[in-house]
């Protein structure tokens, strides 16, 4: 499957957050264990940089798993984002705009509507 760059960046960001939460590693500890600078980790966490293959393998090692296991987690996150895109809109532009709008500090969540069209 081919993924849009926005989906990949959001998935990498989510993966980093999930794995840090699951392992209770601080950015400083993760930086020391992986050999990746805190600045670079911060850019990945903000969705401004992507993992390289080496940094991905280094992160897997720091998280105590294999690169294959970490890739499976990343793939699952990307699949969920794609499903969300499809459910959010019939056309690609609305779906990808949702992914973009939920990736920043001022993320906008879609409004929920009742069956009669009234907003919650």
XYZ file of C-alpha atoms in Angstrom, residues 24 52 59 74 96 101:
6
model
C 8.208 5.438 30.258
C 15.820 7.144 8.651
C 14.806 3.424 18.271
C 3.866 1.787 12.635
C -6.012 14.209 4.026
C -5.658 19.434 10.808
